[in-house]
mmCIF file of C-alpha atoms and ligand atoms in Angstrom:
data_model
loop_
_atom_site.group_PDB
_atom_site.id
_atom_site.type_symbol
_atom_site.label_atom_id
_atom_site.label_comp_id
_atom_site.label_asym_id
_atom_site.label_seq_id
_atom_site.Cartn_x
_atom_site.Cartn_y
_atom_site.Cartn_z
ATOM 1 C CA UNK A 919 18.096 -0.919 -7.645
ATOM 2 C CA UNK A 920 21.244 -0.419 -9.709
ATOM 3 C CA UNK A 921 19.344 1.451 -12.388
ATOM 4 C CA UNK A 922 16.048 1.138 -14.207
ATOM 5 C CA UNK A 923 15.540 -2.524 -15.027
ATOM 6 C CA UNK A 924 18.455 -3.805 -12.957
ATOM 7 C CA UNK A 925 18.750 -5.022 -9.354
ATOM 8 C CA UNK A 926 21.574 -6.574 -7.335
ATOM 9 C CA UNK A 927 23.525 -6.224 -4.112
ATOM 10 C CA UNK A 928 25.689 -3.210 -3.247
ATOM 11 C CA UNK A 929 27.784 -2.073 -0.269
ATOM 12 C CA UNK A 930 26.953 1.273 1.295
ATOM 13 C CA UNK A 931 27.864 3.194 4.425
ATOM 14 C CA UNK A 932 25.272 3.225 7.174
ATOM 15 C CA UNK A 933 23.467 6.595 7.136
ATOM 16 C CA UNK A 934 24.193 9.095 9.910
ATOM 17 C CA UNK A 935 21.590 9.404 12.662
ATOM 18 C CA UNK A 936 20.383 13.009 13.120
ATOM 19 C CA UNK A 937 19.029 14.256 16.460
ATOM 20 C CA UNK A 938 15.383 13.373 15.630
ATOM 21 C CA UNK A 939 16.162 10.164 13.759
ATOM 22 C CA UNK A 940 16.727 6.482 14.408
ATOM 23 C CA UNK A 941 18.811 3.762 12.792
ATOM 24 C CA UNK A 942 17.127 0.349 12.688
ATOM 25 C CA UNK A 943 18.027 -3.153 11.698
ATOM 26 C CA UNK A 944 15.235 -5.074 9.988
ATOM 27 C CA UNK A 945 13.405 -7.928 11.734
ATOM 28 C CA UNK A 946 10.900 -8.449 8.929
ATOM 29 C CA UNK A 947 10.700 -6.864 5.483
ATOM 30 C CA UNK A 948 8.445 -7.262 2.484
ATOM 31 C CA UNK A 949 8.714 -6.195 -1.145
ATOM 32 C CA UNK A 950 5.905 -4.091 -2.587
ATOM 33 C CA UNK A 951 4.431 -3.906 -6.064
ATOM 34 C CA UNK A 952 5.629 -0.273 -5.956
ATOM 35 C CA UNK A 953 9.237 -1.528 -5.879
ATOM 36 C CA UNK A 954 8.440 -3.332 -9.116
ATOM 37 C CA UNK A 955 6.982 -0.197 -10.747
ATOM 38 C CA UNK A 956 10.021 1.774 -9.593
ATOM 39 C CA UNK A 957 12.594 -0.642 -11.000
ATOM 40 C CA UNK A 958 10.969 -2.191 -14.014
ATOM 41 C CA UNK A 959 8.662 0.613 -15.218
ATOM 42 C CA UNK A 960 11.023 3.410 -14.184
ATOM 43 C CA UNK A 961 7.926 5.068 -12.736
ATOM 44 C CA UNK A 962 9.859 7.557 -10.595
ATOM 45 C CA UNK A 963 12.542 8.203 -13.186
ATOM 46 C CA UNK A 964 16.115 7.011 -12.942
ATOM 47 C CA UNK A 965 17.503 6.003 -9.556
ATOM 48 C CA UNK A 966 21.046 4.678 -9.385
ATOM 49 C CA UNK A 967 22.349 2.378 -6.652
ATOM 50 C CA UNK A 968 19.371 2.989 -4.423
ATOM 51 C CA UNK A 969 18.430 0.469 -1.758
ATOM 52 C CA UNK A 970 14.867 -0.726 -2.364
ATOM 53 C CA UNK A 971 12.124 -1.555 0.117
ATOM 54 C CA UNK A 972 9.786 0.429 2.347
ATOM 55 C CA UNK A 973 7.938 -2.191 4.380
ATOM 56 C CA UNK A 974 9.621 -3.196 7.626
ATOM 57 C CA UNK A 975 9.492 -4.060 11.263
ATOM 58 C CA UNK A 976 12.823 -3.368 12.929
ATOM 59 C CA UNK A 977 14.873 -3.014 16.041
ATOM 60 C CA UNK A 978 16.415 0.327 16.949
ATOM 61 C CA UNK A 979 20.215 0.264 17.072
ATOM 62 C CA UNK A 980 20.805 4.005 17.388
ATOM 63 C CA UNK A 981 18.590 6.879 18.352
ATOM 64 C CA UNK A 982 18.986 10.671 18.114
ATOM 65 C CA UNK A 983 19.318 12.888 21.182
ATOM 66 C CA UNK A 984 15.925 14.587 20.657
ATOM 67 C CA UNK A 985 13.891 11.391 20.292
ATOM 68 C CA UNK A 986 11.549 11.020 23.267
ATOM 69 C CA UNK A 987 9.515 7.858 22.834
ATOM 70 C CA UNK A 988 12.067 5.303 21.646
ATOM 71 C CA UNK A 989 15.364 3.822 22.780
ATOM 72 C CA UNK A 990 17.971 1.385 21.489
ATOM 73 C CA UNK A 991 16.616 -2.183 21.514
ATOM 74 C CA UNK A 992 12.965 -1.211 20.969
ATOM 75 C CA UNK A 993 11.108 -3.226 18.360
ATOM 76 C CA UNK A 994 9.175 -0.956 16.055
ATOM 77 C CA UNK A 995 6.846 -0.829 13.079
ATOM 78 C CA UNK A 996 8.066 1.594 10.426
ATOM 79 C CA UNK A 997 5.532 3.123 8.055
ATOM 80 C CA UNK A 998 6.411 3.104 4.368
ATOM 81 C CA UNK A 999 5.693 6.826 4.233
ATOM 82 C CA UNK A 1000 7.750 8.821 6.739
ATOM 83 C CA UNK A 1001 6.736 12.494 6.563
ATOM 84 C CA UNK A 1002 8.465 15.460 8.127
ATOM 85 C CA UNK A 1003 5.837 16.255 10.699
ATOM 86 C CA UNK A 1004 6.821 19.877 11.169
ATOM 87 C CA UNK A 1005 6.461 20.694 7.466
ATOM 88 C CA UNK A 1006 3.834 23.043 6.055
ATOM 89 C CA UNK A 1007 2.199 20.200 4.157
ATOM 90 C CA UNK A 1008 1.834 18.180 7.365
ATOM 91 C CA UNK A 1009 0.296 21.176 9.075
ATOM 92 C CA UNK A 1010 -2.201 21.475 6.238
ATOM 93 C CA UNK A 1011 -3.247 17.835 6.673
ATOM 94 C CA UNK A 1012 -1.232 16.303 3.842
ATOM 95 C CA UNK A 1013 1.847 15.003 5.614
ATOM 96 C CA UNK A 1014 2.464 12.427 2.903
ATOM 97 C CA UNK A 1015 3.402 15.300 0.587
ATOM 98 C CA UNK A 1016 5.737 16.986 3.057
ATOM 99 C CA UNK A 1017 8.509 18.690 1.115
ATOM 100 C CA UNK A 1018 6.682 18.394 -2.234
ATOM 101 C CA UNK A 1019 4.311 16.020 -3.962
ATOM 102 C CA UNK A 1020 4.868 12.417 -2.798
ATOM 103 C CA UNK A 1021 7.936 13.518 -0.811
ATOM 104 C CA UNK A 1022 6.757 11.908 2.419
ATOM 105 C CA UNK A 1023 7.597 8.745 0.540
ATOM 106 C CA UNK A 1024 11.320 8.696 1.204
ATOM 107 C CA UNK A 1025 12.349 5.043 1.467
ATOM 108 C CA UNK A 1026 13.248 3.646 -1.937
ATOM 109 C CA UNK A 1027 12.378 6.947 -3.563
ATOM 110 C CA UNK A 1028 14.482 9.850 -2.262
ATOM 111 C CA UNK A 1029 16.702 7.830 0.043
ATOM 112 C CA UNK A 1030 17.829 4.289 0.651
ATOM 113 C CA UNK A 1031 15.141 1.826 1.626
ATOM 114 C CA UNK A 1032 14.867 -0.963 4.153
ATOM 115 C CA UNK A 1033 16.357 -3.932 2.261
ATOM 116 C CA UNK A 1034 19.666 -3.466 4.060
ATOM 117 C CA UNK A 1035 21.406 -4.497 7.258
ATOM 118 C CA UNK A 1036 20.657 -1.045 8.681
ATOM 119 C CA UNK A 1037 18.377 1.746 7.590
ATOM 120 C CA UNK A 1038 17.661 5.328 8.614
ATOM 121 C CA UNK A 1039 14.273 6.613 9.831
ATOM 122 C CA UNK A 1040 13.659 10.384 9.911
ATOM 123 C CA UNK A 1041 11.477 11.939 12.600
ATOM 124 C CA UNK A 1042 11.451 8.800 14.752
ATOM 125 C CA UNK A 1043 8.793 9.987 17.207
ATOM 126 C CA UNK A 1044 6.410 10.756 14.355
ATOM 127 C CA UNK A 1045 7.086 7.723 12.229
ATOM 128 C CA UNK A 1046 7.751 4.757 14.530
ATOM 129 C CA UNK A 1047 5.289 2.640 16.473
ATOM 130 C CA UNK A 1048 6.179 0.220 19.260
ATOM 131 C CA UNK A 1049 5.594 -3.425 18.354
ATOM 132 C CA UNK A 1050 3.503 -4.793 21.184
ATOM 133 C CA UNK A 1051 3.802 -8.293 22.648
ATOM 134 C CA UNK A 1052 1.403 -10.712 20.998
ATOM 135 C CA UNK A 1053 1.407 -9.087 17.541
ATOM 136 C CA UNK A 1054 3.245 -11.266 15.026
ATOM 137 C CA UNK A 1055 6.023 -9.916 12.822
ATOM 138 C CA UNK A 1056 3.902 -10.962 9.845
ATOM 139 C CA UNK A 1057 0.872 -8.911 10.854
ATOM 140 C CA UNK A 1058 3.039 -5.995 11.996
ATOM 141 C CA UNK A 1059 4.979 -5.867 8.727
ATOM 142 C CA UNK A 1060 1.700 -5.506 6.829
ATOM 143 C CA UNK A 1061 1.099 -2.339 8.874
ATOM 144 C CA UNK A 1062 3.932 -0.608 7.036
ATOM 145 C CA UNK A 1063 2.047 -0.321 3.798
ATOM 146 C CA UNK A 1064 -0.601 -2.908 2.880
ATOM 147 C CA UNK A 1065 -3.037 -2.073 5.673
ATOM 148 C CA UNK A 1066 -2.632 1.726 5.608
ATOM 149 C CA UNK A 1067 -2.749 1.855 1.807
ATOM 150 C CA UNK A 1068 -5.695 -0.498 1.418
ATOM 151 C CA UNK A 1069 -7.536 1.388 4.134
ATOM 152 C CA UNK A 1070 -6.718 4.701 2.504
ATOM 153 C CA UNK A 1071 -8.545 3.519 -0.615
ATOM 154 C CA UNK A 1072 -11.696 3.142 1.471
ATOM 155 C CA UNK A 1073 -11.083 6.523 3.137
ATOM 156 C CA UNK A 1074 -10.586 8.256 -0.212
ATOM 157 C CA UNK A 1075 -13.806 6.721 -1.548
ATOM 158 C CA UNK A 1076 -15.569 7.869 1.652
ATOM 159 C CA UNK A 1077 -17.429 4.614 2.162
ATOM 160 C CA UNK A 1078 -20.717 5.038 4.021
ATOM 161 C CA UNK A 1079 -23.123 2.504 5.545
ATOM 162 C CA UNK A 1080 -24.800 0.377 2.934
ATOM 163 C CA UNK A 1081 -22.839 1.713 -0.031
ATOM 164 C CA UNK A 1082 -22.401 -0.625 -2.956
ATOM 165 C CA UNK A 1083 -18.700 -0.691 -3.735
ATOM 166 C CA UNK A 1084 -16.501 -2.039 -6.501
ATOM 167 C CA UNK A 1085 -12.925 -2.747 -5.403
ATOM 168 C CA UNK A 1086 -10.896 -2.975 -8.599
ATOM 169 C CA UNK A 1087 -7.756 -4.997 -7.908
ATOM 170 C CA UNK A 1088 -7.502 -7.492 -5.083
ATOM 171 C CA UNK A 1089 -3.800 -7.990 -4.632
ATOM 172 C CA UNK A 1090 -2.646 -7.409 -1.038
ATOM 173 C CA UNK A 1091 -3.569 -3.709 -1.192
ATOM 174 C CA UNK A 1092 -7.043 -4.231 -2.653
ATOM 175 C CA UNK A 1093 -7.706 -7.084 -0.244
ATOM 176 C CA UNK A 1094 -7.104 -4.707 2.643
ATOM 177 C CA UNK A 1095 -9.431 -2.227 0.885
ATOM 178 C CA UNK A 1096 -12.116 -4.918 0.858
ATOM 179 C CA UNK A 1097 -11.578 -5.435 4.596
ATOM 180 C CA UNK A 1098 -11.724 -1.666 5.165
ATOM 181 C CA UNK A 1099 -14.926 -1.206 3.129
ATOM 182 C CA UNK A 1100 -16.458 -4.008 5.087
ATOM 183 C CA UNK A 1101 -15.469 -2.427 8.413
ATOM 184 C CA UNK A 1102 -16.865 0.925 7.276
ATOM 185 C CA UNK A 1103 -20.245 -0.659 6.664
ATOM 186 C CA UNK A 1104 -20.388 -1.164 2.903
ATOM 187 C CA UNK A 1105 -23.249 -3.287 1.611
ATOM 188 C CA UNK A 1106 -22.518 -5.087 -1.643
ATOM 189 C CA UNK A 1107 -18.767 -5.346 -2.311
ATOM 190 C CA UNK A 1108 -17.788 -6.370 -5.838
ATOM 191 C CA UNK A 1109 -14.156 -7.485 -5.820
ATOM 192 C CA UNK A 1110 -12.382 -7.433 -9.179
ATOM 193 C CA UNK A 1111 -9.434 -9.767 -9.741
ATOM 194 C CA UNK A 1112 -8.612 -13.058 -11.393
ATOM 195 C CA UNK A 1113 -6.292 -15.193 -9.247
ATOM 196 C CA UNK A 1114 -8.264 -17.722 -7.236
ATOM 197 C CA UNK A 1115 -6.211 -17.324 -4.070
ATOM 198 C CA UNK A 1116 -6.968 -13.581 -4.008
ATOM 199 C CA UNK A 1117 -10.649 -14.134 -4.836
ATOM 200 C CA UNK A 1118 -11.011 -16.586 -1.947
ATOM 201 C CA UNK A 1119 -9.419 -14.206 0.544
ATOM 202 C CA UNK A 1120 -11.535 -11.337 -0.797
ATOM 203 C CA UNK A 1121 -14.642 -13.366 0.092
ATOM 204 C CA UNK A 1122 -13.253 -14.005 3.578
ATOM 205 C CA UNK A 1123 -12.534 -10.281 4.003
ATOM 206 C CA UNK A 1124 -16.100 -9.309 3.084
ATOM 207 C CA UNK A 1125 -16.562 -9.311 -0.719
ATOM 208 C CA UNK A 1126 -20.067 -10.352 -1.676
ATOM 209 C CA UNK A 1127 -19.359 -10.932 -5.389
ATOM 210 C CA UNK A 1128 -16.217 -11.691 -7.350
ATOM 211 C CA UNK A 1129 -15.707 -10.263 -10.829
ATOM 212 C CA UNK A 1130 -13.070 -11.749 -13.083
ATOM 213 C CA UNK A 1131 -11.725 -9.021 -15.358
ATOM 214 C CA UNK A 1132 -10.265 -11.681 -17.645
ATOM 215 C CA UNK A 1133 -13.731 -13.086 -18.343
ATOM 216 C CA UNK A 1134 -15.356 -10.043 -19.894
ATOM 217 C CA UNK A 1135 -15.214 -6.314 -19.308
ATOM 218 C CA UNK A 1136 -15.821 -5.280 -15.718
ATOM 219 C CA UNK A 1137 -18.200 -2.462 -16.580
ATOM 220 C CA UNK A 1138 -20.781 -4.695 -18.200
ATOM 221 C CA UNK A 1139 -20.383 -7.335 -15.480
ATOM 222 C CA UNK A 1140 -21.046 -4.758 -12.769
ATOM 223 C CA UNK A 1141 -23.909 -3.106 -14.645
ATOM 224 C CA UNK A 1142 -25.533 -6.538 -15.128
ATOM 225 C CA UNK A 1143 -25.214 -7.354 -11.432
ATOM 226 C CA UNK A 1144 -26.682 -3.993 -10.370
ATOM 227 C CA UNK A 1145 -29.631 -3.934 -12.823
ATOM 228 C CA UNK A 1146 -27.881 -1.210 -14.806
ATOM 229 C CA UNK A 1147 -27.602 1.154 -11.832
ATOM 230 C CA UNK A 1148 -23.878 0.894 -11.111
ATOM 231 C CA UNK A 1149 -22.223 1.387 -7.741
ATOM 232 C CA UNK A 1150 -21.975 4.169 -5.142
ATOM 233 C CA UNK A 1151 -18.242 3.874 -4.646
ATOM 234 C CA UNK A 1152 -15.177 2.523 -6.455
ATOM 235 C CA UNK A 1153 -11.829 1.764 -4.857
ATOM 236 C CA UNK A 1154 -9.024 1.303 -7.377
ATOM 237 C CA UNK A 1155 -6.088 -0.851 -6.285
ATOM 238 C CA UNK A 1156 -5.115 -2.430 -9.587
ATOM 239 C CA UNK A 1157 -5.346 -2.005 -13.341
ATOM 240 C CA UNK A 1158 -3.927 0.988 -15.222
ATOM 241 C CA UNK A 1159 -4.834 4.420 -16.602
ATOM 242 C CA UNK A 1160 -7.685 2.878 -18.647
ATOM 243 C CA UNK A 1161 -9.322 1.575 -15.472
ATOM 244 C CA UNK A 1162 -10.685 5.074 -14.769
ATOM 245 C CA UNK A 1163 -12.872 4.858 -17.859
ATOM 246 C CA UNK A 1164 -14.784 1.878 -16.464
ATOM 247 C CA UNK A 1165 -14.681 3.260 -12.920
ATOM 248 C CA UNK A 1166 -16.344 6.557 -13.901
ATOM 249 C CA UNK A 1167 -18.891 4.759 -16.052
ATOM 250 C CA UNK A 1168 -19.912 2.301 -13.321
ATOM 251 C CA UNK A 1169 -20.302 5.079 -10.747
ATOM 252 C CA UNK A 1170 -23.722 6.502 -9.905
ATOM 253 C CA UNK A 1171 -24.137 10.304 -9.832
ATOM 254 C CA UNK A 1172 -22.781 11.553 -6.520
ATOM 255 C CA UNK A 1173 -20.414 8.609 -6.387
ATOM 256 C CA UNK A 1174 -16.798 8.635 -5.321
ATOM 257 C CA UNK A 1175 -13.653 6.956 -6.558
ATOM 258 C CA UNK A 1176 -10.723 6.343 -4.220
ATOM 259 C CA UNK A 1177 -7.558 5.439 -6.097
ATOM 260 C CA UNK A 1178 -4.450 4.072 -4.403
ATOM 261 C CA UNK A 1179 -3.084 2.363 -7.503
ATOM 262 C CA UNK A 1180 0.383 3.574 -8.501
ATOM 263 C CA UNK A 1181 0.060 4.411 -12.184
ATOM 264 C CA UNK A 1182 3.451 3.271 -13.346
ATOM 265 C CA UNK A 1183 3.182 4.276 -17.000
ATOM 266 C CA UNK A 1184 1.109 6.210 -19.518
ATOM 267 C CA UNK A 1185 0.888 9.983 -19.925
ATOM 268 C CA UNK A 1186 -2.777 10.783 -19.359
ATOM 269 C CA UNK A 1187 -5.808 9.463 -17.573
ATOM 270 C CA UNK A 1188 -8.903 9.975 -19.711
ATOM 271 C CA UNK A 1189 -12.209 10.706 -18.059
ATOM 272 C CA UNK A 1190 -15.242 9.750 -20.185
ATOM 273 C CA UNK A 1191 -17.075 13.039 -20.754
ATOM 274 C CA UNK A 1192 -20.678 11.846 -20.939
ATOM 275 C CA UNK A 1193 -20.368 9.318 -18.119
ATOM 276 C CA UNK A 1194 -18.888 12.130 -16.013
ATOM 277 C CA UNK A 1195 -22.132 14.003 -16.471
ATOM 278 C CA UNK A 1196 -20.581 16.331 -19.091
ATOM 279 C CA UNK A 1197 -18.640 17.753 -16.155
ATOM 280 C CA UNK A 1198 -21.724 17.987 -13.925
ATOM 281 C CA UNK A 1199 -22.225 14.458 -12.598
ATOM 282 C CA UNK A 1200 -20.933 14.952 -9.049
ATOM 283 C CA UNK A 1201 -18.586 12.045 -9.522
ATOM 284 C CA UNK A 1202 -15.476 12.602 -7.436
ATOM 285 C CA UNK A 1203 -12.094 11.127 -8.221
ATOM 286 C CA UNK A 1204 -9.643 11.086 -5.297
ATOM 287 C CA UNK A 1205 -6.201 9.579 -5.510
ATOM 288 C CA UNK A 1206 -3.721 9.451 -2.695
ATOM 289 C CA UNK A 1207 -0.488 8.237 -1.284
ATOM 290 C CA UNK A 1208 -1.113 6.556 2.009
ATOM 291 C CA UNK A 1209 -0.629 8.739 5.074
ATOM 292 C CA UNK A 1210 2.161 7.617 7.337
ATOM 293 C CA UNK A 1211 2.627 8.378 10.976
ATOM 294 C CA UNK A 1212 2.685 6.669 14.311
ATOM 295 C CA UNK A 1213 -0.810 7.689 15.449
ATOM 296 C CA UNK A 1214 -2.432 6.197 12.394
ATOM 297 C CA UNK A 1215 -0.278 3.079 12.799
ATOM 298 C CA UNK A 1216 -1.375 2.698 16.406
ATOM 299 C CA UNK A 1217 -5.012 2.959 15.379
ATOM 300 C CA UNK A 1218 -4.604 0.344 12.678
ATOM 301 C CA UNK A 1219 -2.626 -1.815 15.108
ATOM 302 C CA UNK A 1220 -5.611 -1.594 17.405
ATOM 303 C CA UNK A 1221 -7.690 -3.300 14.734
ATOM 304 C CA UNK A 1222 -5.233 -6.197 14.712
ATOM 305 C CA UNK A 1223 -5.150 -6.443 18.489
ATOM 306 C CA UNK A 1224 -8.938 -6.531 18.659
ATOM 307 C CA UNK A 1225 -9.075 -9.224 15.957
ATOM 308 C CA UNK A 1226 -11.008 -7.056 13.531
ATOM 309 C CA UNK A 1227 -8.488 -7.485 10.728
ATOM 310 C CA UNK A 1228 -6.056 -10.284 9.910
ATOM 311 C CA UNK A 1229 -3.456 -8.881 7.520
ATOM 312 C CA UNK A 1230 -1.110 -11.820 8.185
ATOM 313 C CA UNK A 1231 -3.480 -13.829 5.992
ATOM 314 C CA UNK A 1232 -2.019 -11.952 2.999
ATOM 315 C CA UNK A 1233 1.280 -13.758 3.429
ATOM 316 C CA UNK A 1234 1.708 -16.740 1.160
ATOM 317 C CA UNK A 1235 5.519 -17.008 0.885
ATOM 318 C CA UNK A 1236 8.105 -16.832 3.676
ATOM 319 C CA UNK A 1237 11.884 -16.432 3.445
ATOM 320 C CA UNK A 1238 14.584 -16.393 6.126
ATOM 321 C CA UNK A 1239 17.532 -14.009 6.144
ATOM 322 C CA UNK A 1240 18.240 -10.811 4.222
ATOM 323 C CA UNK A 1241 19.379 -12.667 1.102
ATOM 324 C CA UNK A 1242 15.825 -14.034 0.760
ATOM 325 C CA UNK A 1243 14.677 -10.620 -0.350
ATOM 326 C CA UNK A 1244 15.998 -11.299 -3.836
ATOM 327 C CA UNK A 1245 13.637 -14.206 -4.441
ATOM 328 C CA UNK A 1246 10.789 -12.397 -2.685
ATOM 329 C CA UNK A 1247 11.219 -9.385 -4.986
ATOM 330 C CA UNK A 1248 11.216 -11.568 -8.092
ATOM 331 C CA UNK A 1249 8.041 -13.286 -6.908
ATOM 332 C CA UNK A 1250 6.431 -9.879 -6.579
ATOM 333 C CA UNK A 1251 7.510 -9.090 -10.135
ATOM 334 C CA UNK A 1252 6.263 -12.355 -11.619
ATOM 335 C CA UNK A 1253 3.045 -12.665 -9.547
ATOM 336 C CA UNK A 1254 2.641 -16.455 -9.731
ATOM 337 C CA UNK A 1255 -0.876 -17.799 -9.197
ATOM 338 C CA UNK A 1256 -0.257 -18.847 -5.596
ATOM 339 C CA UNK A 1257 1.224 -15.496 -4.484
ATOM 340 C CA UNK A 1258 -0.450 -12.762 -2.522
ATOM 341 C CA UNK A 1259 2.432 -11.341 -0.498
ATOM 342 C CA UNK A 1260 5.895 -12.622 0.413
ATOM 343 C CA UNK A 1261 7.729 -11.745 3.610
ATOM 344 C CA UNK A 1262 11.362 -12.047 4.676
ATOM 345 C CA UNK A 1263 12.033 -12.691 8.352
ATOM 346 C CA UNK A 1264 15.514 -11.605 9.434
ATOM 347 C CA UNK A 1265 15.376 -12.387 13.116
HETATM 348 P P1 NDP B 2238 -0.990 -6.539 -7.189
HETATM 349 O O1 NDP B 2238 -0.314 -6.465 -8.508
HETATM 350 O O2 NDP B 2238 -0.678 -7.670 -6.279
HETATM 351 O O3 NDP B 2238 -2.571 -6.542 -7.406
HETATM 352 C C1 NDP B 2238 -3.151 -5.901 -8.491
HETATM 353 C C2 NDP B 2238 -4.590 -6.378 -8.607
HETATM 354 O O4 NDP B 2238 -5.178 -5.779 -9.743
HETATM 355 C C3 NDP B 2238 -4.740 -7.874 -8.796
HETATM 356 O O5 NDP B 2238 -5.898 -8.310 -8.130
HETATM 357 C C4 NDP B 2238 -4.900 -8.013 -10.280
HETATM 358 O O6 NDP B 2238 -5.602 -9.183 -10.646
HETATM 359 C C5 NDP B 2238 -5.745 -6.785 -10.578
HETATM 360 N N1 NDP B 2238 -5.648 -6.325 -11.962
HETATM 361 C C6 NDP B 2238 -4.574 -6.332 -12.785
HETATM 362 N N2 NDP B 2238 -4.902 -5.817 -13.995
HETATM 363 C C7 NDP B 2238 -6.207 -5.473 -13.911
HETATM 364 C C8 NDP B 2238 -7.136 -4.918 -14.838
HETATM 365 N N3 NDP B 2238 -6.774 -4.583 -16.089
HETATM 366 N N4 NDP B 2238 -8.412 -4.701 -14.438
HETATM 367 C C9 NDP B 2238 -8.776 -5.008 -13.176
HETATM 368 N N5 NDP B 2238 -7.959 -5.566 -12.260
HETATM 369 C C10 NDP B 2238 -6.693 -5.787 -12.634
HETATM 370 O O7 NDP B 2238 -0.710 -5.149 -6.479
HETATM 371 P P2 NDP B 2238 -0.718 -4.705 -4.936
HETATM 372 O O8 NDP B 2238 -1.994 -5.110 -4.313
HETATM 373 O O9 NDP B 2238 0.552 -5.112 -4.305
HETATM 374 O O10 NDP B 2238 -0.672 -3.128 -5.115
HETATM 375 C C11 NDP B 2238 -1.730 -2.457 -5.779
HETATM 376 C C12 NDP B 2238 -1.272 -1.094 -6.232
HETATM 377 O O11 NDP B 2238 -1.102 -0.230 -5.106
HETATM 378 C C13 NDP B 2238 0.082 -1.088 -6.932
HETATM 379 O O12 NDP B 2238 0.007 -0.219 -8.046
HETATM 380 C C14 NDP B 2238 1.021 -0.521 -5.885
HETATM 381 O O13 NDP B 2238 2.158 0.052 -6.471
HETATM 382 C C15 NDP B 2238 0.112 0.479 -5.264
HETATM 383 N N6 NDP B 2238 0.513 0.996 -3.965
HETATM 384 C C16 NDP B 2238 0.140 2.265 -3.663
HETATM 385 C C17 NDP B 2238 0.447 2.827 -2.452
HETATM 386 C C18 NDP B 2238 -0.102 4.160 -2.083
HETATM 387 O O14 NDP B 2238 0.307 4.714 -1.048
HETATM 388 N N7 NDP B 2238 -1.024 4.736 -2.822
HETATM 389 C C19 NDP B 2238 1.290 2.119 -1.489
HETATM 390 C C20 NDP B 2238 1.522 0.727 -1.848
HETATM 391 C C21 NDP B 2238 1.180 0.216 -3.058
HETATM 392 P P3 NDP B 2238 -4.923 -10.658 -10.762
HETATM 393 O O15 NDP B 2238 -3.498 -10.539 -10.365
HETATM 394 O O16 NDP B 2238 -5.725 -11.504 -9.812
HETATM 395 O O17 NDP B 2238 -5.097 -11.038 -12.191
HETATM 396 ZN ZN1 ZN B 2239 4.521 0.033 -1.059
#
């Protein structure tokens, strides 16, 4: 990112490796819709000459003297969010906000990201996970961000057995939310999107009904399908600030919203007063940055190894070599009909 609205290639020094850190070279990287919000919506404010990217599998080329669990040559999964695990926020259970709100999100936010020949990982023991034999680079790379974020949507909405759920947005993140809701025992899952390729995968991942937001407003479609009752839970992984209006309205009293969508523009989110029970409807709205960390990664990896989730099915476009990231990023910006998620394989 050269500045808001402008990307290109730049030369930079390799970052120094502190005693708890690691330097990695990428084996597989993927652009995220968040990179698009950051560059083209200026969602984080101005960033000049910052390396983009926060989704990667890599190989360690240098490791700090205090790192216990990793050595040079290890292949590792790097989470998009890399908290400081000894921070106060981490101790209070919100590691993703270590150092201030959203500050666990360092790559392509407060420091250079992973779209480079080498990149720096803080707190290597806390933020790296060994890539086991038999797990593909494609599946592993989706563990950086798409799986943990999609799953966090289901966690934030606190899905319980038999809940009826609307998942608004079924790009790669929302698709993993559908899979997560399904694993957590949701009943009816209404998946909201428009592109056929995403709708088909949503069905495979457990959606019971597809709602096309381009063919009428989603609120009335969901109310019609639920005999006017609405849903128990809403996961938001797409749309914009206005999406909360429909989400609150379609929610039953006592319902919960889990938002993982990155609201790239707009000043306020309006909550409809009456539909929110005039402030007394017990309708919770939770929004969160995905938690990072190696323990969580290992648990999610476990779901891949036991064939419970197949995040590699998100990948529709493949590129070879670091230079491929340019085209991959532009695909993510333009969202052609046949795209879910691109990946760039370096090794
Ligand atoms: P995509 O853009 O690929 O998917 C967005 C989805 O929302 C698509 O299914 C799209 O439908 C749908 N959509 C678009 N507009 C509307 C609308 N008005 N009403 C309902 N649905 C709509 O995004 P990703 O899946 O890659 O990412 C989702 C969000 O998650 C992004 O904002 C991203 O920045 C954020 N994110 C958040 C993270 C976190 O930690 N919280 C981490 C990573 C990402 P279609 O395209 O089919 O028309
Ligand atoms: Zn991301």
